[in-house]
Amino acid sequence: MPTVSVGRDRLFAALGKTYTQEEFEDLCFSFGIELDDVTTEKAIVRKEKHLEQEEADEDEEVIYKIEIPANRYDLLCLEGLAQALRVFCGFQEIPTYKLADISKDAMHKIHVKPETSLIRPYVVCAVLRGLTFDKARYNSFIDLQDKLHQNICRRRTLVAIGTHDLDKLEGPFTYEALPPSSINFTPLKQEKSFRADELMEFYKSDLKLKKFLHIIEDSPVYPVIYDSKSQCLRIGPICFVSGDPRLSPVVTKFLNRMQLHAKQSTSDNKQCNFIVSVPPTRSDVLHPCDVMEDVAIAYGFNAIKDQAIIDNKGSKRLAASLTLLPLQELSDLIRKEVAMVGFTEVLTFILCSKKENFSMLNRKDDKSKAVIIGNPRSSDFEAVRTSLMPGILKTVAHNKDHPKPIKIFEVGDIAILDDNDVGAKNLRQLAALYCGANAGFEIIHGLVDRVMEKNGISFVSPGDKSGYYIERSDEPEFLAGRQARIIYKGKQVGTFGIVHPEVLNNFDIPDPCSFVELNIESFL
Amino acid sequence: MGYVKSNHNTMGWPKPNISILFTTVSLFVVGIVVLVRVSGCEEKRSDAVLSTYLHLSVRRRRSIVRRFLGLRMAEEAVLGYLQNNDEINDSGEFAAERGIDHNEIVNVVKSLHGFRYVDAVDIKRETWVLTDEGNTYATLGSPEFQLILAIPPEGISRDELQKKLGPSVFKIACAQAAKNKWVEMGKQLISRKVQDVEDRVKNLLLQIQQGQGIGSDDIKALKARKLIVPQTWKGYSVKKGPNYAPKRKKVVTDLTRDNFQSGEWKEIEFKEYNYTAKGQPLEGGSLHPLLKVRAQIKQIFHCMGFEEMPTNNYVESSFWNFDSLFQPQQHPARDSHDTFFLEAPSTTKKLPEDYVQRVKQIHESGGYESRGYAYDWKREEANKNLLRTHTTAVSSRMLYQLAQKPFSPKKYFSIDRVFRNEAVDRTHLAEFHQIEGLVCDRGLTLCDLIGVLHDFFSRLGMTKLKFKPAYNPYTEPSMEIFSYHEGFKKWVEVGNSGMFRPEMLRPMGLPEDVQVIAWGLSLERPTMIMYGIDNIRDLFGHKVDLGLIKKNSICRLGIE
């Protein structure tokens, strides 16, 4: 969420009232913004320079950092914030925004050239007349423009805004798209005129601007406005909200507090309608429900409590008969059985590195199985595990000092590529590990038997499809001759074995281990 | 041993000695006679002891029996002597007089002291013992004496003498004999200077060997020649203790099968139990702390009549994760720095096409009274696969399915893993568990949402709630939920909530008067607050200490 820094005293001056910090926090809370931090200009500088905490001067200006909801672009400056709060508190009437009545001759024109569709097809201009900037106002205005660039303009990738002094320009204006080599421009605070491509080079060393250069750098044409750039102002739509006619004056009052002009209109079906004009500053209003939310905010979310169904027990309208999810319930039952035979449950991450998922387990990635992340922040998040093994082995490696034997287990999901709608599916797995002075292969084998027994599956001779049996397997993560696959109803549901010594070394585990992993969805 | 009070420790005796003694004794005793048992010994253990004993070699068994008999003799001697005498002044002398090994007396006294049969006081004496070299000379005579004996009256050449004695003895012998002025070291011959010599060194060594004292100058000299080294001798003076009895009563720590079945339990005395120590730690399995909390929250949902949604699909399309929730395609939450997009499978293969059209329309140009976002909605963007950033993607699928049938109200919940491409720190991980609850019914209002939130959170022990207006692209109104934390003495954000927007519900095909109220929170945060954990990696992931999982208390959420 965006944060706006405003001088406390300037804000209170604009509000026409002084608050204690607690009072102001309460006001923010009920309006839906948050006083995030209280600091001073000098403290911010000190923090940036990593200086030791000095004694704060008495006369330092106190700065309020206020968190604003991401869709309230109208609150991103002191002026907008102060106005909204003043109206909310009833200190002032809602401002009415109107287009100035300008004679046709005095109007400005901008011509949009068709080439602009290659890069940025739209341009919107507005002329603000009768405006004087002092330093504080100017800074606030530029800050707002910057905040808009960061937020709604998505760091200028969607929209770029510029402000110019109309007294120094002459219309008509053109909006064009030209090759960079044919654009010449003298930027702000520079003496010299640059060609646009040279300018790109020049600004590559500019900390503030270089991050925006990539947006158009590779485009064959650059958008350019000759003689002016403009700022947009939008006139919003009209909304209809209906409600109980008895509430009409109250609702109107509430809407006014939220800077929305509301007029009551009657309709034939005895319902009371409100015609609400949404000012251009409220681009967040998309639907009547947005208006209704403002009514609720103005009424006070915390005032609603009194009328609320505090306890919805006994509510008749909701079905009382519940269905359980078989996979979830079976997982929980199996977890308890495994814990009951002395294994401790662990909960490991689903994301892992490709290395941990493949080469460290002596496996090769044949690209047929694993879900791979396209934009990992670090190698820890490259892949979705295709087995619970890496997480379990990492847990053992991080618990070297734990008394042996270590007996741990996890019931969790892995994901593998699949032919379903999204192209991948989860599988619910049970994994368990024994680690001690010896590998305990027979203990893990015993656990397999126990899990099968508790699922009511009997041990049968090889080839029999009525129960389960085990047979010798040849998986690279296990030691040859001490590993087996588990066959249930003729299908492989899991494997177990002594973890291959190379794998133990890869995970930096000094003690021998046995490991089992099996799919429990097959027991459903 | 540690769980039973051990008085002998007050004297600073190392505990292991005692237990070695007892173990040895019990090793013999099991299956033969019931005597002193190792404290805390369980049934299982005594079987183990017996089987260990039976596996020993015959020689080793004999030695154990001999040792046991020795100990019993020593014990009888000590207790018997004290019956008629006040004190054993010196355990060393006492042992020597009776021809008992002093070590056995020491072991017995330690044990008797432990049970307060006797009071023992340490005696320490500095004594000297012979080194290996000293022992050799005590037998063979000192090198210088050997040298004298080897020199014939007429004298002998250096080489020949060295040959007779060996080079090392020769070297020492020459130096000592010359010092004693016993020999004439001529250029050709070595000859005696004196005729009769006494091997004083040997005599002194023999005296020391026999425990007799010698003069301090002699000690100094022998020490300088490294023939003797000092040794501290430890023994005890022993008096009757408060529990003195001429014969040791059978004191045990546990009722065993043997002493129970033999009826011996009637005579035996139980050693005083240490009520200030903890019992023996138990081995066993444990469930994971976070999943214990999950189980309770699941139960709370069930109590409130909510059904679980199937959330076992980590891979999701942008469509279900974002677009169907009316999140515009340029919304910050969709940025790659928040979302894990996938290289494989990179795009989704199938979406419900007619619904996709309605979603496209609501984004682009609105409908159902909404203005929409007024932008070009791109199918490619919706097709991009990702790891779900919230379980609301599942809620969206569930509501869409619900809309395909004649409407019936539903209360749903889920608690499962979600993924965020965020920097990892003490409170943030790239994956965590989201708890989500939703109610879908006709005519629901904000009052219902507030009501259900009060119900849910009060079951989690949070009775003081307040709500802050907030922004969320798919709910309107949206409320952040704050709870007053009595420990922190402040309001803490505990979750988010809202009513799903008509722009989300109408395109699915839900009737116009159907509203959905929903809320969400993470499973980790309340768990961390509840258990006082300040680093999320101590709770979740492979770095968690297994000891903490085992120690973690039961979770009582929802039952008090």
Short mmCIF file of N, CA and C in Angstrom, two decimals, chain A residues 119-243:
data_model
loop_
_atom_site.label_atom_id
_atom_site.label_comp_id
_atom_site.label_asym_id
_atom_site.label_seq_id
_atom_site.Cartn_x
_atom_site.Cartn_y
_atom_site.Cartn_z
N ILE A 119 3.39 3.15 -30.23
CA ILE A 119 4.01 3.13 -28.90
C ILE A 119 3.01 3.45 -27.79
N ARG A 120 2.47 4.66 -27.73
CA ARG A 120 1.47 5.00 -26.71
C ARG A 120 0.31 5.71 -27.41
N PRO A 121 -0.80 5.01 -27.63
CA PRO A 121 -1.82 5.55 -28.53
C PRO A 121 -2.67 6.68 -27.94
N TYR A 122 -2.68 6.85 -26.65
CA TYR A 122 -3.60 7.84 -26.09
C TYR A 122 -2.87 9.00 -25.45
N VAL A 123 -3.50 10.18 -25.57
CA VAL A 123 -2.98 11.34 -24.87
C VAL A 123 -4.17 12.10 -24.30
N VAL A 124 -4.04 12.57 -23.07
CA VAL A 124 -5.10 13.34 -22.44
C VAL A 124 -4.47 14.61 -21.88
N CYS A 125 -5.12 15.75 -22.14
CA CYS A 125 -4.57 17.02 -21.65
C CYS A 125 -5.63 17.77 -20.86
N ALA A 126 -5.19 18.55 -19.91
CA ALA A 126 -6.10 19.42 -19.17
C ALA A 126 -5.38 20.73 -18.89
N VAL A 127 -6.15 21.78 -18.90
CA VAL A 127 -5.56 23.09 -18.58
C VAL A 127 -6.12 23.52 -17.24
N LEU A 128 -5.23 23.80 -16.32
CA LEU A 128 -5.65 24.29 -15.00
C LEU A 128 -5.33 25.77 -14.95
N ARG A 129 -6.37 26.56 -14.79
CA ARG A 129 -6.16 28.02 -14.83
C ARG A 129 -6.24 28.62 -13.43
N GLY A 130 -5.61 29.78 -13.32
CA GLY A 130 -5.70 30.54 -12.07
C GLY A 130 -4.98 29.86 -10.91
N LEU A 131 -3.88 29.23 -11.24
CA LEU A 131 -3.17 28.43 -10.23
C LEU A 131 -1.85 29.11 -9.89
N THR A 132 -1.56 29.30 -8.64
CA THR A 132 -0.24 29.82 -8.25
C THR A 132 0.42 28.80 -7.33
N PHE A 133 1.68 28.56 -7.61
CA PHE A 133 2.45 27.62 -6.78
C PHE A 133 3.33 28.40 -5.81
N ASP A 134 3.31 28.04 -4.53
CA ASP A 134 4.44 28.43 -3.69
C ASP A 134 5.30 27.17 -3.57
N LYS A 135 6.39 27.25 -2.81
CA LYS A 135 7.33 26.12 -2.80
C LYS A 135 6.67 24.84 -2.25
N ALA A 136 5.96 25.01 -1.14
CA ALA A 136 5.33 23.84 -0.49
C ALA A 136 4.29 23.21 -1.41
N ARG A 137 3.49 24.07 -2.05
CA ARG A 137 2.45 23.57 -2.94
C ARG A 137 3.06 22.87 -4.15
N TYR A 138 4.10 23.50 -4.68
CA TYR A 138 4.74 22.92 -5.85
C TYR A 138 5.31 21.53 -5.51
N ASN A 139 6.02 21.46 -4.36
CA ASN A 139 6.59 20.17 -3.95
C ASN A 139 5.52 19.11 -3.77
N SER A 140 4.41 19.53 -3.16
CA SER A 140 3.32 18.59 -2.93
C SER A 140 2.75 18.11 -4.26
N PHE A 141 2.64 19.04 -5.22
CA PHE A 141 2.11 18.69 -6.54
C PHE A 141 3.02 17.69 -7.26
N ILE A 142 4.32 17.96 -7.21
CA ILE A 142 5.27 17.07 -7.88
C ILE A 142 5.30 15.70 -7.18
N ASP A 143 5.22 15.74 -5.83
CA ASP A 143 5.15 14.48 -5.07
C ASP A 143 3.97 13.64 -5.50
N LEU A 144 2.82 14.30 -5.67
CA LEU A 144 1.60 13.59 -6.06
C LEU A 144 1.79 12.95 -7.43
N GLN A 145 2.38 13.76 -8.36
CA GLN A 145 2.62 13.25 -9.71
C GLN A 145 3.51 12.00 -9.65
N ASP A 146 4.50 12.08 -8.77
CA ASP A 146 5.43 10.97 -8.60
C ASP A 146 4.72 9.74 -8.03
N LYS A 147 3.85 9.98 -7.03
CA LYS A 147 3.09 8.88 -6.41
C LYS A 147 2.18 8.21 -7.44
N LEU A 148 1.56 9.04 -8.30
CA LEU A 148 0.68 8.49 -9.34
C LEU A 148 1.50 7.65 -10.31
N HIS A 149 2.69 8.15 -10.65
CA HIS A 149 3.58 7.37 -11.51
C HIS A 149 3.88 6.01 -10.90
N GLN A 150 4.13 6.01 -9.60
CA GLN A 150 4.49 4.77 -8.92
C GLN A 150 3.31 3.81 -8.87
N ASN A 151 2.12 4.34 -8.65
CA ASN A 151 0.96 3.49 -8.39
C ASN A 151 0.19 3.15 -9.65
N ILE A 152 -0.79 4.01 -9.96
CA ILE A 152 -1.72 3.70 -11.04
C ILE A 152 -0.98 3.60 -12.38
N CYS A 153 0.11 4.38 -12.53
CA CYS A 153 0.85 4.36 -13.80
C CYS A 153 1.84 3.21 -13.87
N ARG A 154 1.88 2.39 -12.80
CA ARG A 154 2.75 1.23 -12.76
C ARG A 154 4.18 1.61 -13.16
N ARG A 155 4.77 2.52 -12.39
CA ARG A 155 6.14 3.00 -12.64
C ARG A 155 6.31 3.46 -14.09
N ARG A 156 5.31 4.21 -14.57
CA ARG A 156 5.28 4.84 -15.88
C ARG A 156 5.17 3.86 -17.05
N THR A 157 5.00 2.56 -16.73
CA THR A 157 4.88 1.62 -17.86
C THR A 157 3.53 1.76 -18.54
N LEU A 158 2.51 2.26 -17.81
CA LEU A 158 1.19 2.42 -18.42
C LEU A 158 0.96 3.86 -18.84
N VAL A 159 1.31 4.78 -17.97
CA VAL A 159 1.03 6.20 -18.22
C VAL A 159 2.22 7.02 -17.74
N ALA A 160 2.50 8.09 -18.48
CA ALA A 160 3.48 9.06 -17.99
C ALA A 160 2.80 10.42 -17.94
N ILE A 161 3.08 11.15 -16.86
CA ILE A 161 2.43 12.44 -16.66
C ILE A 161 3.48 13.55 -16.70
N GLY A 162 3.12 14.66 -17.33
CA GLY A 162 4.02 15.81 -17.32
C GLY A 162 3.23 17.07 -17.05
N THR A 163 3.87 18.04 -16.43
CA THR A 163 3.19 19.30 -16.11
C THR A 163 4.01 20.45 -16.68
N HIS A 164 3.33 21.39 -17.31
CA HIS A 164 4.05 22.51 -17.94
C HIS A 164 3.32 23.81 -17.68
N ASP A 165 4.08 24.88 -17.75
CA ASP A 165 3.54 26.22 -17.53
C ASP A 165 2.98 26.74 -18.86
N LEU A 166 1.65 26.86 -18.92
CA LEU A 166 1.00 27.22 -20.18
C LEU A 166 1.41 28.62 -20.66
N ASP A 167 1.75 29.49 -19.70
CA ASP A 167 2.17 30.85 -20.07
C ASP A 167 3.40 30.83 -20.97
N LYS A 168 4.21 29.74 -20.85
CA LYS A 168 5.45 29.70 -21.60
C LYS A 168 5.31 28.88 -22.87
N LEU A 169 4.12 28.42 -23.17
CA LEU A 169 3.92 27.57 -24.35
C LEU A 169 2.95 28.23 -25.31
N GLU A 170 2.98 27.69 -26.49
CA GLU A 170 2.02 28.19 -27.46
C GLU A 170 1.43 27.03 -28.24
N GLY A 171 0.09 27.01 -28.36
CA GLY A 171 -0.60 25.96 -29.11
C GLY A 171 -0.66 26.30 -30.58
N PRO A 172 -1.21 25.50 -31.40
CA PRO A 172 -1.71 24.16 -31.07
C PRO A 172 -0.57 23.18 -30.85
N PHE A 173 -0.92 22.10 -30.19
CA PHE A 173 0.10 21.11 -29.83
C PHE A 173 -0.04 19.87 -30.71
N THR A 174 1.03 19.15 -30.85
CA THR A 174 0.92 17.88 -31.57
C THR A 174 1.48 16.77 -30.70
N TYR A 175 0.85 15.63 -30.79
CA TYR A 175 1.36 14.42 -30.14
C TYR A 175 1.82 13.50 -31.24
N GLU A 176 3.12 13.20 -31.24
CA GLU A 176 3.70 12.46 -32.35
C GLU A 176 4.54 11.29 -31.84
N ALA A 177 4.87 10.42 -32.77
CA ALA A 177 5.83 9.36 -32.46
C ALA A 177 6.92 9.42 -33.52
N LEU A 178 8.15 9.69 -33.10
CA LEU A 178 9.24 9.90 -34.05
C LEU A 178 10.43 9.02 -33.70
N PRO A 179 11.25 8.72 -34.73
CA PRO A 179 12.48 7.98 -34.40
C PRO A 179 13.35 8.84 -33.48
N PRO A 180 14.02 8.22 -32.51
CA PRO A 180 14.77 8.99 -31.52
C PRO A 180 15.80 9.94 -32.13
N SER A 181 16.35 9.56 -33.28
CA SER A 181 17.41 10.39 -33.85
C SER A 181 16.88 11.73 -34.36
N SER A 182 15.56 11.81 -34.58
CA SER A 182 15.05 13.07 -35.12
C SER A 182 14.37 13.92 -34.05
N ILE A 183 14.55 13.56 -32.78
CA ILE A 183 13.97 14.37 -31.71
C ILE A 183 15.09 15.14 -31.02
N ASN A 184 14.90 16.44 -30.86
CA ASN A 184 15.86 17.24 -30.10
C ASN A 184 15.13 17.88 -28.93
N PHE A 185 15.81 17.92 -27.80
CA PHE A 185 15.11 18.27 -26.58
C PHE A 185 16.09 18.82 -25.56
N THR A 186 15.71 19.92 -24.90
CA THR A 186 16.53 20.44 -23.80
C THR A 186 15.81 20.12 -22.50
N PRO A 187 16.33 19.14 -21.77
CA PRO A 187 15.59 18.74 -20.57
C PRO A 187 15.72 19.75 -19.44
N LEU A 188 14.85 19.57 -18.47
CA LEU A 188 14.82 20.40 -17.28
C LEU A 188 16.20 20.37 -16.59
N LYS A 189 16.62 21.53 -16.12
CA LYS A 189 17.89 21.68 -15.40
C LYS A 189 19.11 21.43 -16.31
N GLN A 190 18.92 21.38 -17.63
CA GLN A 190 20.07 21.21 -18.53
C GLN A 190 20.14 22.40 -19.48
N GLU A 191 21.36 22.77 -19.81
CA GLU A 191 21.59 23.90 -20.71
C GLU A 191 21.47 23.45 -22.16
N LYS A 192 22.05 22.29 -22.41
CA LYS A 192 22.30 21.84 -23.75
C LYS A 192 21.08 21.10 -24.33
N SER A 193 20.95 21.15 -25.64
CA SER A 193 19.90 20.38 -26.30
C SER A 193 20.46 19.01 -26.68
N PHE A 194 19.65 17.98 -26.47
CA PHE A 194 20.10 16.61 -26.78
C PHE A 194 19.25 16.02 -27.88
N ARG A 195 19.84 15.09 -28.63
CA ARG A 195 19.02 14.26 -29.48
C ARG A 195 18.47 13.14 -28.58
N ALA A 196 17.27 12.65 -28.88
CA ALA A 196 16.63 11.72 -27.93
C ALA A 196 17.46 10.49 -27.64
N ASP A 197 18.12 9.95 -28.69
CA ASP A 197 18.94 8.76 -28.41
C ASP A 197 20.14 9.10 -27.54
N GLU A 198 20.71 10.30 -27.73
CA GLU A 198 21.81 10.75 -26.87
C GLU A 198 21.31 10.92 -25.43
N LEU A 199 20.09 11.43 -25.36
CA LEU A 199 19.51 11.69 -24.05
C LEU A 199 19.37 10.40 -23.24
N MET A 200 19.01 9.33 -23.94
CA MET A 200 18.88 8.04 -23.26
C MET A 200 20.21 7.65 -22.63
N GLU A 201 21.28 7.83 -23.42
CA GLU A 201 22.62 7.52 -22.91
C GLU A 201 22.92 8.40 -21.70
N PHE A 202 22.60 9.70 -21.86
CA PHE A 202 22.91 10.68 -20.82
C PHE A 202 22.25 10.30 -19.50
N TYR A 203 20.99 9.86 -19.58
CA TYR A 203 20.25 9.58 -18.36
C TYR A 203 20.54 8.19 -17.77
N LYS A 204 21.33 7.40 -18.50
CA LYS A 204 21.66 6.07 -17.95
C LYS A 204 22.43 6.18 -16.64
N SER A 205 23.08 7.32 -16.43
CA SER A 205 23.82 7.50 -15.18
C SER A 205 22.96 8.19 -14.12
N ASP A 206 21.73 8.56 -14.48
CA ASP A 206 20.87 9.26 -13.54
C ASP A 206 20.09 8.24 -12.70
N LEU A 207 20.35 8.26 -11.40
CA LEU A 207 19.74 7.25 -10.53
C LEU A 207 18.22 7.24 -10.59
N LYS A 208 17.63 8.45 -10.65
CA LYS A 208 16.18 8.55 -10.60
C LYS A 208 15.53 8.13 -11.90
N LEU A 209 16.14 8.53 -13.02
CA LEU A 209 15.45 8.33 -14.29
C LEU A 209 15.83 7.03 -15.00
N LYS A 210 17.02 6.46 -14.66
CA LYS A 210 17.48 5.33 -15.46
C LYS A 210 16.53 4.13 -15.42
N LYS A 211 15.78 4.02 -14.30
CA LYS A 211 14.89 2.86 -14.21
C LYS A 211 13.68 2.95 -15.14
N PHE A 212 13.45 4.13 -15.70
CA PHE A 212 12.32 4.26 -16.62
C PHE A 212 12.74 4.13 -18.09
N LEU A 213 14.04 4.21 -18.34
CA LEU A 213 14.50 4.28 -19.73
C LEU A 213 14.10 3.05 -20.53
N HIS A 214 14.10 1.88 -19.87
CA HIS A 214 13.83 0.63 -20.60
C HIS A 214 12.44 0.61 -21.22
N ILE A 215 11.54 1.46 -20.69
CA ILE A 215 10.14 1.41 -21.13
C ILE A 215 10.03 1.72 -22.63
N ILE A 216 10.80 2.69 -23.10
CA ILE A 216 10.71 3.01 -24.54
C ILE A 216 12.02 2.76 -25.28
N GLU A 217 13.07 2.45 -24.54
CA GLU A 217 14.40 2.40 -25.14
C GLU A 217 14.44 1.59 -26.44
N ASP A 218 13.79 0.43 -26.46
CA ASP A 218 13.90 -0.44 -27.63
C ASP A 218 12.85 -0.15 -28.70
N SER A 219 12.03 0.84 -28.46
CA SER A 219 11.00 1.16 -29.45
C SER A 219 11.61 1.95 -30.61
N PRO A 220 11.15 1.65 -31.85
CA PRO A 220 11.71 2.40 -32.99
C PRO A 220 11.29 3.87 -32.96
N VAL A 221 10.14 4.14 -32.36
CA VAL A 221 9.70 5.54 -32.26
C VAL A 221 9.47 5.90 -30.80
N TYR A 222 9.72 7.18 -30.47
CA TYR A 222 9.46 7.66 -29.13
C TYR A 222 8.26 8.59 -29.18
N PRO A 223 7.37 8.51 -28.17
CA PRO A 223 6.25 9.46 -28.16
C PRO A 223 6.76 10.84 -27.74
N VAL A 224 6.24 11.85 -28.39
CA VAL A 224 6.72 13.19 -28.04
C VAL A 224 5.58 14.18 -28.27
N ILE A 225 5.49 15.15 -27.35
CA ILE A 225 4.49 16.20 -27.51
C ILE A 225 5.22 17.48 -27.82
N TYR A 226 4.84 18.08 -28.88
CA TYR A 226 5.50 19.34 -29.21
C TYR A 226 4.74 20.49 -28.62
N ASP A 227 5.45 21.24 -27.87
CA ASP A 227 4.98 22.44 -27.20
C ASP A 227 4.23 22.20 -25.88
N SER A 228 3.78 20.98 -25.62
CA SER A 228 3.16 20.80 -24.30
C SER A 228 2.95 19.32 -23.95
N LYS A 229 2.76 19.06 -22.66
CA LYS A 229 2.26 17.79 -22.16
C LYS A 229 1.11 18.13 -21.23
N SER A 230 0.27 17.17 -20.97
CA SER A 230 -0.90 17.54 -20.18
C SER A 230 -1.21 16.54 -19.09
N GLN A 231 -2.08 16.92 -18.19
CA GLN A 231 -2.50 16.04 -17.10
C GLN A 231 -3.98 15.76 -17.20
N CYS A 232 -4.33 14.55 -16.85
CA CYS A 232 -5.71 14.13 -17.11
C CYS A 232 -6.67 14.48 -15.99
N LEU A 233 -7.89 14.72 -16.33
CA LEU A 233 -8.96 14.92 -15.38
C LEU A 233 -10.19 14.24 -15.95
N ARG A 234 -10.76 13.36 -15.16
CA ARG A 234 -11.84 12.58 -15.71
C ARG A 234 -13.14 12.93 -15.00
N ILE A 235 -14.21 13.03 -15.75
CA ILE A 235 -15.51 13.24 -15.13
C ILE A 235 -16.19 11.89 -15.01
N GLY A 236 -16.50 11.53 -13.78
CA GLY A 236 -17.00 10.18 -13.51
C GLY A 236 -18.44 9.98 -13.93
N PRO A 237 -18.91 8.77 -13.81
CA PRO A 237 -20.27 8.44 -14.23
C PRO A 237 -21.26 8.74 -13.11
N ILE A 238 -22.47 8.51 -13.40
CA ILE A 238 -23.54 8.67 -12.42
C ILE A 238 -23.93 7.28 -11.94
N CYS A 239 -24.07 7.12 -10.64
CA CYS A 239 -24.48 5.82 -10.10
C CYS A 239 -25.88 5.91 -9.53
N PHE A 240 -26.59 4.79 -9.57
CA PHE A 240 -27.89 4.72 -8.91
C PHE A 240 -27.77 3.72 -7.78
N VAL A 241 -28.16 4.17 -6.58
CA VAL A 241 -28.16 3.26 -5.44
C VAL A 241 -29.56 3.29 -4.87
N SER A 242 -30.08 2.13 -4.57
CA SER A 242 -31.43 2.15 -4.00
C SER A 242 -31.40 1.71 -2.55
N GLY A 243 -32.39 2.11 -1.79
CA GLY A 243 -32.42 1.76 -0.38
C GLY A 243 -33.76 2.08 0.23
#
